[in-house]
mmCIF file of C-alpha atoms in Angstrom:
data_model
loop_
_atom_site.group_PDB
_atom_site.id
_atom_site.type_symbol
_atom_site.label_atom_id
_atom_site.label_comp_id
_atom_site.label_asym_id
_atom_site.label_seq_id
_atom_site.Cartn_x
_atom_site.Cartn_y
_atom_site.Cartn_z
ATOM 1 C CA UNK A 144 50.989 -70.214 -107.486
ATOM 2 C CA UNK A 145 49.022 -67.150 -108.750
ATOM 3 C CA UNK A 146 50.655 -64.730 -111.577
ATOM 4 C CA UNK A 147 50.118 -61.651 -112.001
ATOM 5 C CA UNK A 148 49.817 -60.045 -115.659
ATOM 6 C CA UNK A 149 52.947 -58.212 -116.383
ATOM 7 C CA UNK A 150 54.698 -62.006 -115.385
ATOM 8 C CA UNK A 151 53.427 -63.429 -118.775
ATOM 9 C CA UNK A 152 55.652 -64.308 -121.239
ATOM 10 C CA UNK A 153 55.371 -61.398 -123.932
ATOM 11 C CA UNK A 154 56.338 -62.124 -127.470
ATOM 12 C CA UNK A 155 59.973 -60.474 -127.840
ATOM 13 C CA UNK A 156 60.089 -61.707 -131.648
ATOM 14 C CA UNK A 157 57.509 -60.935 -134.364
ATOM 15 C CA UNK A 158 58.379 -62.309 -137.530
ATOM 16 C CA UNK A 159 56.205 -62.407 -140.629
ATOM 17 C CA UNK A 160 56.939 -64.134 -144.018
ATOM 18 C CA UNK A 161 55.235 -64.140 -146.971
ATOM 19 C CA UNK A 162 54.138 -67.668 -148.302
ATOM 20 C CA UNK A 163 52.459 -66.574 -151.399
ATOM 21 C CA UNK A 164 50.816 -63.837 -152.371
ATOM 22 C CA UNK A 165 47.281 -64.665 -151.159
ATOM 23 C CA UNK A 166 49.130 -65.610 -147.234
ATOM 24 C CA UNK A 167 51.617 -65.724 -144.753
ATOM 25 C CA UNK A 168 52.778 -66.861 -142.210
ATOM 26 C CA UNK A 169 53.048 -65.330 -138.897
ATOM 27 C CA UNK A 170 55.603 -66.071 -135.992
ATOM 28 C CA UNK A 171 55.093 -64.541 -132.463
ATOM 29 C CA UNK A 172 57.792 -66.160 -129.847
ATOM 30 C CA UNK A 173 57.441 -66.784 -127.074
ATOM 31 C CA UNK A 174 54.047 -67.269 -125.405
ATOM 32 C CA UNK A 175 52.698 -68.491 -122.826
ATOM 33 C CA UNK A 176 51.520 -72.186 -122.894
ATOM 34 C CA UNK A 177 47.910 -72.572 -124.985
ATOM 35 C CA UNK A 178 47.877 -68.969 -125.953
ATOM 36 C CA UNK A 179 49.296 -69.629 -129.347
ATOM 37 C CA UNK A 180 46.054 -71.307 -130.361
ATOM 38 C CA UNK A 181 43.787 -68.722 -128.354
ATOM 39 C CA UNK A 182 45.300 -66.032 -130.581
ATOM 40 C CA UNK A 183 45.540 -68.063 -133.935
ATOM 41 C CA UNK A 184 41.715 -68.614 -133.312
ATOM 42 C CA UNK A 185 41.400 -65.058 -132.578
ATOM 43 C CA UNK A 186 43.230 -63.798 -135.892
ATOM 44 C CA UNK A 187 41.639 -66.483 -137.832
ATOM 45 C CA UNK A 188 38.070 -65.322 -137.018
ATOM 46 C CA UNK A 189 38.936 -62.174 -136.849
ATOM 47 C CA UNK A 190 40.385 -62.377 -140.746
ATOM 48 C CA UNK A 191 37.651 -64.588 -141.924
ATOM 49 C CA UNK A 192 34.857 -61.722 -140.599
ATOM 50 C CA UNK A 193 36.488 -58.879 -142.761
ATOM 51 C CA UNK A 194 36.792 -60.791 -145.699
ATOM 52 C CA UNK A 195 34.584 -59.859 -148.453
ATOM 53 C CA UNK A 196 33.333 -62.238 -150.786
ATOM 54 C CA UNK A 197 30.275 -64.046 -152.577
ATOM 55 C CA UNK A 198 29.157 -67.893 -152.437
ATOM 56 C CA UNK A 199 26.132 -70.098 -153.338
ATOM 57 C CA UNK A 200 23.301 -69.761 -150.618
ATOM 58 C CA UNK A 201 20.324 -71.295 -152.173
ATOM 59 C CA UNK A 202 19.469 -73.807 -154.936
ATOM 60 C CA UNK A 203 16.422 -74.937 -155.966
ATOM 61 C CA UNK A 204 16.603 -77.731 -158.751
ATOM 62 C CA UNK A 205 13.520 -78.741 -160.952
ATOM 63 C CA UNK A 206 12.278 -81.609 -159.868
ATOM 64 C CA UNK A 207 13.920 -82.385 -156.505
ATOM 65 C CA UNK A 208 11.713 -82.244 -153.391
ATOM 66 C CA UNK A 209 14.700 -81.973 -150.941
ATOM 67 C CA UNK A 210 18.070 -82.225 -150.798
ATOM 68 C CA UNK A 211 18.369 -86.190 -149.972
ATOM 69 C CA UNK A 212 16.343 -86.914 -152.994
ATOM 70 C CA UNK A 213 18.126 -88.150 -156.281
ATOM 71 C CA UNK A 214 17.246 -87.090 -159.794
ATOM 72 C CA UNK A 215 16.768 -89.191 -162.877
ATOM 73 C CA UNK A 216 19.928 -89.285 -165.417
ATOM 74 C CA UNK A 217 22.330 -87.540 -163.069
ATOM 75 C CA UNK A 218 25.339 -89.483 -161.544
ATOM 76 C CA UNK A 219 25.826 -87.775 -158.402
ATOM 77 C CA UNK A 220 23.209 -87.161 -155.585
ATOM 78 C CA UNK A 221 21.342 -83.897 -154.540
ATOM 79 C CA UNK A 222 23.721 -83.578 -151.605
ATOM 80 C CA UNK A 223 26.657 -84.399 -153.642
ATOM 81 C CA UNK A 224 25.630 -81.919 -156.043
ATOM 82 C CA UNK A 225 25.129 -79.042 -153.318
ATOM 83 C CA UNK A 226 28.917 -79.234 -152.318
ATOM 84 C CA UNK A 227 30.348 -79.143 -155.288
ATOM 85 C CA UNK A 228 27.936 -76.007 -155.625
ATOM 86 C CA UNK A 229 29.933 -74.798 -152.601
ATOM 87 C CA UNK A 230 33.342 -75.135 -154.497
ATOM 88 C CA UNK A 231 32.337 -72.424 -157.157
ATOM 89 C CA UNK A 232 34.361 -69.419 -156.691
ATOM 90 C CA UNK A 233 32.255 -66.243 -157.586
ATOM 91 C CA UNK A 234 32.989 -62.434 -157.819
ATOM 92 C CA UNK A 235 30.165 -60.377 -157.925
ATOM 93 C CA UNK A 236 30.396 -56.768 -158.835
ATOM 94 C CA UNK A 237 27.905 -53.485 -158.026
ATOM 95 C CA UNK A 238 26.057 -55.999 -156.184
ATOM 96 C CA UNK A 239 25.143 -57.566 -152.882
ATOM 97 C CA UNK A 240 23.146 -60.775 -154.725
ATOM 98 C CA UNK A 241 22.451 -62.395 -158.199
ATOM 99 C CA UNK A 242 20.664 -65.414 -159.254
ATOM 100 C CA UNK A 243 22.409 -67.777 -161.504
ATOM 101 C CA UNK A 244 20.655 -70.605 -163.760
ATOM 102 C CA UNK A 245 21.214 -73.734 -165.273
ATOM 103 C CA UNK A 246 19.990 -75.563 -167.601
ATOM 104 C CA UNK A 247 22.132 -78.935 -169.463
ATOM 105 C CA UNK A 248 21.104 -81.664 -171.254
ATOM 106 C CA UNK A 249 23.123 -85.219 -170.918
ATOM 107 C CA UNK A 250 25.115 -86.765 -171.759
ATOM 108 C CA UNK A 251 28.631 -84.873 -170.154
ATOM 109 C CA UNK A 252 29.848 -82.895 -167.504
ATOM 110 C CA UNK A 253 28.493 -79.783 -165.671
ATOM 111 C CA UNK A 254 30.939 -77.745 -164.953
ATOM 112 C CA UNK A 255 30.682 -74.069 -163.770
ATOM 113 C CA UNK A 256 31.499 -72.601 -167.429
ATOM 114 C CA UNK A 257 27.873 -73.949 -168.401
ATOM 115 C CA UNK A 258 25.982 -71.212 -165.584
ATOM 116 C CA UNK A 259 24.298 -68.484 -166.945
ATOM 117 C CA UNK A 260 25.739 -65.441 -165.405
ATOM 118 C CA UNK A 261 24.701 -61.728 -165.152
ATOM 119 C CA UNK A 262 26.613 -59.063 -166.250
ATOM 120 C CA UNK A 263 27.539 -58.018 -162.762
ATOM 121 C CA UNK A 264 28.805 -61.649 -162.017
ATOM 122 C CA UNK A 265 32.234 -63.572 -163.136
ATOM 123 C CA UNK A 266 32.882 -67.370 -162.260
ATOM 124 C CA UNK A 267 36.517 -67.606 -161.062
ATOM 125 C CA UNK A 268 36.860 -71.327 -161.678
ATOM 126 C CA UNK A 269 34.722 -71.966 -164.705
ATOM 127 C CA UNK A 270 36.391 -75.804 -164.960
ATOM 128 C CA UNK A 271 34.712 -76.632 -161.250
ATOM 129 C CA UNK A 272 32.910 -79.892 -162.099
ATOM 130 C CA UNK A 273 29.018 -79.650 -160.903
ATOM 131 C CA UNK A 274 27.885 -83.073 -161.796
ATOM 132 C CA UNK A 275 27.555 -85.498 -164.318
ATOM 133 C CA UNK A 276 24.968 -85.888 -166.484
ATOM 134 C CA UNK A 277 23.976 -89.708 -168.469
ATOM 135 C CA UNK A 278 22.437 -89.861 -171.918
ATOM 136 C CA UNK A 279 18.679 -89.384 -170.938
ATOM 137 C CA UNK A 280 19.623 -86.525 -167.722
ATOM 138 C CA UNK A 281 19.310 -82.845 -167.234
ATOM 139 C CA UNK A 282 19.005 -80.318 -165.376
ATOM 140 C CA UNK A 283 17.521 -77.387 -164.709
ATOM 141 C CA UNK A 284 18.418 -75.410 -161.422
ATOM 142 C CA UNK A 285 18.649 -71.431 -160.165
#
């Protein structure tokens, strides 16, 4: 049985709520069978692409050959470490890059309030827990 394209469903209904006031949610009825994830996928990529924003690319940490290595005095492990490096939420302004340092001596937490920031940079979530340092650790990373 062979369709041709003006017998696809088309959506008659296009409804779109807000959920909050960073999304939404969007309602297209009906559609064909499968093509509601072909065009969530599309949208999703689509909105991800245009999205500007800033994130943590590269680390290098005193001390730490690669990123399956441990260091001395701090509780979690390099890789550990990275992604919570990847849960820091950073806005940079007038820029397209910055480097961040830091340094911390144990014993206590790292959190993202203890980075040393440029002027052009602000740390959304400043409370983001880095690590954990012991009573002999630190760190010293950019």
């Amino acid at each position: 049985m062979t369709r041709t394209a003006n017998e696809f469903l088309t959506p008659q209904a296009i409804k779109v709520e807000a959920v909050s006031g960073t999304s939404a949610k969007v309602i297209l009825e009906p559609l064909e069978r499968g093509f509601g994830h072909t065009l969530g996928n599309a949208l999703r990529r689509i909105l991800l692409s245009s999205l500007p924003g800033a994130a943590v690319v590269e680390v290098e940490i005193e001390g730490v050959e690669h990123e399956y290595s441990t260091l001395e005095g701090l509780q979690q492990d390099i890789v550990e470490l990275l992604l919570n490096l990847k849960g820091l939420s950073i806005k940079l302004f007038d820029q397209n890059e910055a480097y961040l340092t830091l340094e911390k001596q144990g014993p206590g937490d790292i959190t993202a309030a203890d980075l040393r920031l440029p002027h052009n940079v602000e740390v959304v979530n400043p409370e983001h827990l880095i690590g954990t340092l012991s009573a002999t650790g630190s760190l010293k990373m950019r």
